[in-house]
Amino acid sequence: MAARADSRSGDMPLPEATPLPEPLVPTDEPTPSDDADVVLRIKDLKTYFYTYDGVVKALDGVNLKIRKGQTTGLVGETGCGKSVTAFSTMRLIPDPPGRILSGEVIFDGANLLWGLDKEATFVPIKGTNRVKISRSFRRIRRATERMSAVRGRGIGMIFQEPTQAMNPIFTISNQLSETLLLHRGIEIIDGLFGMEPTGPEVAAALDGMVQAAQRGKSGDLRVAAEKLGEAVHLSSVGTQAYALFRAAGRDVDGARTDVQNVLKGLKPNGLERSYLHHRKRLMELAEQLDEVYLKEMREGVLHNRERSRLRSKVRLERLTHLHFGLWGIRGRSKRSLERETFWRSVALLEGMAIANPVQVARGYPFELSGGMLQRVMIAMALSAEPKILLADEPTTALDVTIQAQILELMRDLKTRVGTAIMLITHDLAVIAEVADRVCVMYAGTIVEEGEVHEIFRRPLHPYTQGLLASIPRLDRPDQEFTSIPGSVPNLIYPPSGCRFHPRCPYAMPVCKGERPPVTIEGDDHAVACYLYKGPVRAD
Amino acid sequence: MSFSGDPSTGQVVISTHNLRKYFPIRGGLLSSHIGDVRAVDGVSFDVHDGETVGLVGESGCGKTTVGRLLLRLIEPTSGHTFYRPTPETVTRLDQLYASIEKMPRDNGGRVASGQSASLKELDEIAEQYSLYRKSNSDMRKLRGKLQIVFQDPFSSLSPRMLVRDIIAEPMAIHHAGTRAERYQRVADLLREVGLNPEHEWRFPHEFSGGQRQRLGIARALSLRPEFIVLDEPTSALDVSVQAQVLNILRKLQTEQKLAFLFISHHLSVIRSMCQRVVVMYLGKVVEQAPTEEVFSRPLHPYTQALLSAIPIPDPELKRERIVLQGDVPSPAAPPSGCRFHTRCPAVLPICPRVDPPLIEVRPNHRVACHLYPNPIAKETAAEIAVTGSTPDGTSVPASAS
């Protein structure tokens, strides 16, 4: 885009008075007791896009809470800012043209948007309604680096279009291994050091597998393979042995020899061991760096000295181990680690109910269907065991039958792993199926939120009512289709006051003036509409 | 294959029989023909005046290809689509196809051509009514009667043409009326689809998705068609806007007695819009029945799974669902026998070997599944089962019997 060249000092058109970012307060205030289970809290988030046509006010003060072990649905029409909310949370908004103006995203006591006000300055150009943005790219880069402490292990994300989110030139196992090494690397290397591939227990477990294979029950074989993994203290051996026995079919003795060969070559040799030590050291340093980043975001203070000390340690570690980059050593030194991550990624795929995980792991993204790739994406996001999963329209590109599979999987994850999920979708039926709470978005603001049964039983905001009425119902086929007149407003020139008033059947003069406050209308049910006169919510 | 038993519908507009479309796969050294993608593999149904027929299935099952074949936007590999056959012809066609199915076949499943009087008669009827036998100039005259609304309203309208020119273009091509008359009709059409006649001076980019889709509908209506293929007209739209488009389509149909083929994967929309439903799986019709029948008494396991997979927008309603395992197989190498057997929850030993014929198991309710082997007492249907040849013409392997 041409905007890139002059974005440092480019003058962008601005139709109204410049919204200057408000100074942020460090968030050391004690959290109230009812918010104990809130894992992610978004406060007054504003994200604008500075385009040539004008300033697109994509998010205009979003407040959101995600609670532990709950699925929060974010629903609304196209272009109402659902995805922008998720991308802003992860700081993935392309900057320029986008800019998070103000707000707080509080995760694990840390404000992910800390330092926002220093990243760019807005200078109005005299005599015009335009504004000059000068960005400090150094600060923006540092803020992005800080996010590495949160992305993946803290907050995971599933993207809408799985075919575009995967790298086309690497195999599925390559891409899963990368995530695994990044987030679970130390655990993986420790496992490789701690295993014991010989001994009577291992032999007994292998005999158990042979017997199970002779009985011909794949369930028994699976259990026996897991026992082998336990005996070796390396679960990936179990996965590999299971795959070998499955591939061998009736040739049980052949499979046994294969597994014995695998066990023989399992112990890392000297070169591999020294490579593992090197990688582990790098991972530990990266982990310490993440700690520093989190500390910076929690305390709101830069720890420059600590950070640069760790950086130079990383540099030194790399310098003293340059020989691992040499041709001939590079491949050999990685061998045991690659074997381990490959079989771990196979196990991950197995967990996603993929029928032929080994084949899928060896394949490239283009060889898989959309539903399959979406499962790989979910496996990738979950491999880091995130506390929160942001799922951006995970089933929109899929068929209903595949959608049912993915939704089943997500429900299962919620109960089994206890991950908090933010599910972004435009399909209220999907929300009804999996969500516990719903937030309805319209034109960059949340207009109604509450518990899912409550919202479907007693929708208060006219927009929510319109959305619910417009779904064609399978169980009520004869009803006339109702629709919301008009369409989503242009967010460069959003309507004044309540943004829904031009389409609202109950619009009153007051709606055009001020933005309606968020009022509490019952237990865990809040709405931003002048029709309701409940107590105003604190935030 | 007519539904002559249903008196509520009018005359047959479009009647398609044994429609097949194989897309060749080329590869190897001299890019020789190494296989086929069997996109459509023996599809038959009728569409009557003032009726909406729904075509449902997962992506890649050949829905869109059927729609394009019916308008002869692409040429079929085999099969016929008859345009406005007389009622006598319709009954005659049914008899002819039934008798052709019973004929002895060679190893390739073909009937030796020119040997049978029925084949000759079919050829004569095809010469008269089949779209695929029409000359280019005849076909062009017919195109005004057969129209299509495309799925994606963002790529189906030229960004460089004014709305009035987009809508008037079909009329200009067919020399319908004078210039002034054409633009007068554009204004009428815009009003008909719920847009402002002043919008004719705008460009498509000034409209939202729902409005663009209405422009697409106005363009399809401009030549007063009899039959419109609606290829997923609302799947690119938001629910709140979808309703506007669906209401317009309903209104137009009651006013103008249009016949629609409504292609969609959205079953809730199909239920509200259509009188009859054709369910496709991997290029074949697996079930075909009046809408109420399909939704209240789905027979084929695939239809049952498809229905149970739809999320219901009501958190209070929790129900048991059939979740199908795996993906749709590749149409380049479809499974043997019944194509659904790899994912079917109720698979029988016979399924991987024999392709089940589409038989009428209840009045007007046809299903292709081994779970329902006994057709209702109808001479023709019974004979198909006895001779063991499937309606699409492939003979059953000897191992099956």
PDB file of C-alpha atoms in Angstrom, chain B residues 261-383:
ATOM      1  CA  LEU B 261     -34.226 -24.119  -8.566  1.00  0.00           C
ATOM      2  CA  PHE B 262     -32.953 -23.042  -5.168  1.00  0.00           C
ATOM      3  CA  ILE B 263     -29.436 -24.320  -4.584  1.00  0.00           C
ATOM      4  CA  SER B 264     -28.338 -24.042  -0.981  1.00  0.00           C
ATOM      5  CA  HIS B 265     -26.579 -25.839   1.791  1.00  0.00           C
ATOM      6  CA  HIS B 266     -28.706 -24.007   4.336  1.00  0.00           C
ATOM      7  CA  LEU B 267     -31.532 -26.363   5.216  1.00  0.00           C
ATOM      8  CA  SER B 268     -33.538 -23.899   7.269  1.00  0.00           C
ATOM      9  CA  VAL B 269     -33.780 -21.603   4.254  1.00  0.00           C
ATOM     10  CA  ILE B 270     -34.670 -24.516   1.990  1.00  0.00           C
ATOM     11  CA  ARG B 271     -37.471 -25.517   4.317  1.00  0.00           C
ATOM     12  CA  SER B 272     -39.050 -22.095   4.240  1.00  0.00           C
ATOM     13  CA  MET B 273     -38.575 -21.508   0.524  1.00  0.00           C
ATOM     14  CA  CYS B 274     -39.145 -24.780  -1.293  1.00  0.00           C
ATOM     15  CA  GLN B 275     -42.028 -27.085  -2.110  1.00  0.00           C
ATOM     16  CA  ARG B 276     -39.803 -29.972  -3.027  1.00  0.00           C
ATOM     17  CA  VAL B 277     -36.269 -30.951  -2.025  1.00  0.00           C
ATOM     18  CA  VAL B 278     -33.603 -32.912  -3.867  1.00  0.00           C
ATOM     19  CA  VAL B 279     -30.734 -34.055  -1.639  1.00  0.00           C
ATOM     20  CA  MET B 280     -27.447 -34.720  -3.411  1.00  0.00           C
ATOM     21  CA  TYR B 281     -24.362 -36.542  -2.230  1.00  0.00           C
ATOM     22  CA  LEU B 282     -21.245 -36.826  -4.395  1.00  0.00           C
ATOM     23  CA  GLY B 283     -22.998 -36.208  -7.690  1.00  0.00           C
ATOM     24  CA  LYS B 284     -25.960 -38.474  -7.040  1.00  0.00           C
ATOM     25  CA  VAL B 285     -29.464 -37.863  -5.788  1.00  0.00           C
ATOM     26  CA  VAL B 286     -29.945 -39.728  -2.510  1.00  0.00           C
ATOM     27  CA  GLU B 287     -33.395 -38.489  -1.604  1.00  0.00           C
ATOM     28  CA  GLN B 288     -36.137 -36.559  -3.314  1.00  0.00           C
ATOM     29  CA  ALA B 289     -39.462 -35.663  -1.767  1.00  0.00           C
ATOM     30  CA  PRO B 290     -41.881 -32.865  -0.899  1.00  0.00           C
ATOM     31  CA  THR B 291     -40.329 -30.528   1.681  1.00  0.00           C
ATOM     32  CA  GLU B 292     -42.610 -31.546   4.515  1.00  0.00           C
ATOM     33  CA  GLU B 293     -41.817 -35.219   3.929  1.00  0.00           C
ATOM     34  CA  VAL B 294     -38.073 -34.622   3.938  1.00  0.00           C
ATOM     35  CA  PHE B 295     -38.118 -32.646   7.146  1.00  0.00           C
ATOM     36  CA  SER B 296     -40.676 -34.689   9.051  1.00  0.00           C
ATOM     37  CA  ARG B 297     -39.702 -38.140   7.777  1.00  0.00           C
ATOM     38  CA  PRO B 298     -36.161 -38.132   6.359  1.00  0.00           C
ATOM     39  CA  LEU B 299     -35.341 -41.631   5.166  1.00  0.00           C
ATOM     40  CA  HIS B 300     -31.784 -41.624   3.871  1.00  0.00           C
ATOM     41  CA  PRO B 301     -29.152 -41.704   6.663  1.00  0.00           C
ATOM     42  CA  TYR B 302     -27.346 -38.826   4.959  1.00  0.00           C
ATOM     43  CA  THR B 303     -30.436 -36.626   5.020  1.00  0.00           C
ATOM     44  CA  GLN B 304     -30.974 -37.545   8.661  1.00  0.00           C
ATOM     45  CA  ALA B 305     -27.396 -36.587   9.524  1.00  0.00           C
ATOM     46  CA  LEU B 306     -27.636 -33.377   7.522  1.00  0.00           C
ATOM     47  CA  LEU B 307     -30.817 -32.401   9.360  1.00  0.00           C
ATOM     48  CA  SER B 308     -29.429 -33.228  12.760  1.00  0.00           C
ATOM     49  CA  ALA B 309     -26.229 -31.249  12.059  1.00  0.00           C
ATOM     50  CA  ILE B 310     -28.062 -27.930  11.719  1.00  0.00           C
ATOM     51  CA  PRO B 311     -27.632 -25.890  14.858  1.00  0.00           C
ATOM     52  CA  ILE B 312     -30.976 -24.733  16.244  1.00  0.00           C
ATOM     53  CA  PRO B 313     -30.998 -21.126  17.466  1.00  0.00           C
ATOM     54  CA  ASP B 314     -32.471 -22.038  20.822  1.00  0.00           C
ATOM     55  CA  PRO B 315     -30.247 -22.870  23.784  1.00  0.00           C
ATOM     56  CA  GLU B 316     -33.131 -24.606  25.584  1.00  0.00           C
ATOM     57  CA  LEU B 317     -33.400 -27.272  22.929  1.00  0.00           C
ATOM     58  CA  LYS B 318     -30.726 -29.865  23.364  1.00  0.00           C
ATOM     59  CA  ARG B 319     -31.000 -32.963  21.264  1.00  0.00           C
ATOM     60  CA  GLU B 320     -29.126 -36.044  20.244  1.00  0.00           C
ATOM     61  CA  ARG B 321     -27.298 -35.454  17.032  1.00  0.00           C
ATOM     62  CA  ILE B 322     -25.802 -37.722  14.447  1.00  0.00           C
ATOM     63  CA  VAL B 323     -22.280 -36.492  13.848  1.00  0.00           C
ATOM     64  CA  LEU B 324     -20.876 -37.911  10.634  1.00  0.00           C
ATOM     65  CA  GLN B 325     -17.280 -39.018  10.763  1.00  0.00           C
ATOM     66  CA  GLY B 326     -14.782 -37.964   8.146  1.00  0.00           C
ATOM     67  CA  ASP B 327     -15.010 -35.784   5.079  1.00  0.00           C
ATOM     68  CA  VAL B 328     -16.790 -36.026   1.763  1.00  0.00           C
ATOM     69  CA  PRO B 329     -14.731 -38.414  -0.423  1.00  0.00           C
ATOM     70  CA  SER B 330     -13.191 -37.104  -3.608  1.00  0.00           C
ATOM     71  CA  PRO B 331     -15.567 -37.229  -6.583  1.00  0.00           C
ATOM     72  CA  ALA B 332     -12.567 -38.255  -8.723  1.00  0.00           C
ATOM     73  CA  ALA B 333     -12.450 -41.587  -6.904  1.00  0.00           C
ATOM     74  CA  PRO B 334     -15.921 -42.087  -5.426  1.00  0.00           C
ATOM     75  CA  PRO B 335     -16.415 -45.053  -3.073  1.00  0.00           C
ATOM     76  CA  SER B 336     -17.770 -48.224  -4.625  1.00  0.00           C
ATOM     77  CA  GLY B 337     -21.422 -49.161  -4.275  1.00  0.00           C
ATOM     78  CA  CYS B 338     -23.390 -46.621  -2.323  1.00  0.00           C
ATOM     79  CA  ARG B 339     -21.214 -43.543  -2.223  1.00  0.00           C
ATOM     80  CA  PHE B 340     -22.230 -42.725   1.310  1.00  0.00           C
ATOM     81  CA  HIS B 341     -21.177 -46.064   2.821  1.00  0.00           C
ATOM     82  CA  THR B 342     -17.806 -44.732   4.077  1.00  0.00           C
ATOM     83  CA  ARG B 343     -19.559 -42.308   6.447  1.00  0.00           C
ATOM     84  CA  CYS B 344     -22.908 -44.003   6.914  1.00  0.00           C
ATOM     85  CA  PRO B 345     -23.911 -44.828  10.503  1.00  0.00           C
ATOM     86  CA  ALA B 346     -26.259 -47.602   9.324  1.00  0.00           C
ATOM     87  CA  VAL B 347     -24.049 -49.375   6.789  1.00  0.00           C
ATOM     88  CA  LEU B 348     -25.063 -52.859   5.603  1.00  0.00           C
ATOM     89  CA  PRO B 349     -22.802 -55.555   4.091  1.00  0.00           C
ATOM     90  CA  ILE B 350     -24.349 -54.932   0.686  1.00  0.00           C
ATOM     91  CA  CYS B 351     -23.600 -51.183   0.653  1.00  0.00           C
ATOM     92  CA  PRO B 352     -19.959 -51.208  -0.517  1.00  0.00           C
ATOM     93  CA  ARG B 353     -20.865 -53.521  -3.387  1.00  0.00           C
ATOM     94  CA  VAL B 354     -24.148 -52.376  -4.864  1.00  0.00           C
ATOM     95  CA  ASP B 355     -25.216 -48.881  -5.710  1.00  0.00           C
ATOM     96  CA  PRO B 356     -28.797 -48.560  -4.469  1.00  0.00           C
ATOM     97  CA  PRO B 357     -31.347 -47.380  -7.050  1.00  0.00           C
ATOM     98  CA  LEU B 358     -33.486 -44.323  -6.422  1.00  0.00           C
ATOM     99  CA  ILE B 359     -36.889 -45.853  -5.750  1.00  0.00           C
ATOM    100  CA  GLU B 360     -40.219 -44.495  -4.662  1.00  0.00           C
ATOM    101  CA  VAL B 361     -40.778 -45.899  -1.178  1.00  0.00           C
ATOM    102  CA  ARG B 362     -43.654 -43.637  -0.239  1.00  0.00           C
ATOM    103  CA  PRO B 363     -45.900 -41.571  -2.476  1.00  0.00           C
ATOM    104  CA  ASN B 364     -43.681 -38.986  -4.176  1.00  0.00           C
ATOM    105  CA  HIS B 365     -40.825 -39.823  -1.830  1.00  0.00           C
ATOM    106  CA  ARG B 366     -37.831 -41.367  -3.538  1.00  0.00           C
ATOM    107  CA  VAL B 367     -34.744 -42.571  -1.760  1.00  0.00           C
ATOM    108  CA  ALA B 368     -31.577 -44.383  -2.841  1.00  0.00           C
ATOM    109  CA  CYS B 369     -30.684 -46.576   0.117  1.00  0.00           C
ATOM    110  CA  HIS B 370     -30.490 -50.313   0.818  1.00  0.00           C
ATOM    111  CA  LEU B 371     -32.372 -49.783   4.071  1.00  0.00           C
ATOM    112  CA  TYR B 372     -35.491 -49.261   1.998  1.00  0.00           C
ATOM    113  CA  PRO B 373     -35.425 -52.049  -0.575  1.00  0.00           C
ATOM    114  CA  ASN B 374     -39.162 -52.282  -1.148  1.00  0.00           C
ATOM    115  CA  PRO B 375     -40.753 -49.674  -3.359  1.00  0.00           C
ATOM    116  CA  ILE B 376     -44.452 -48.985  -3.067  1.00  0.00           C
ATOM    117  CA  ALA B 377     -46.468 -51.106  -5.400  1.00  0.00           C
ATOM    118  CA  LYS B 378     -45.728 -49.475  -8.679  1.00  0.00           C
ATOM    119  CA  GLU B 379     -45.057 -51.578 -11.701  1.00  0.00           C
ATOM    120  CA  THR B 380     -42.072 -49.749 -13.034  1.00  0.00           C
ATOM    121  CA  ALA B 381     -40.301 -49.297  -9.757  1.00  0.00           C
ATOM    122  CA  ALA B 382     -40.743 -52.970  -8.884  1.00  0.00           C
ATOM    123  CA  GLU B 383     -39.258 -54.075 -12.146  1.00  0.00           C
TER     124      GLU B 383
END
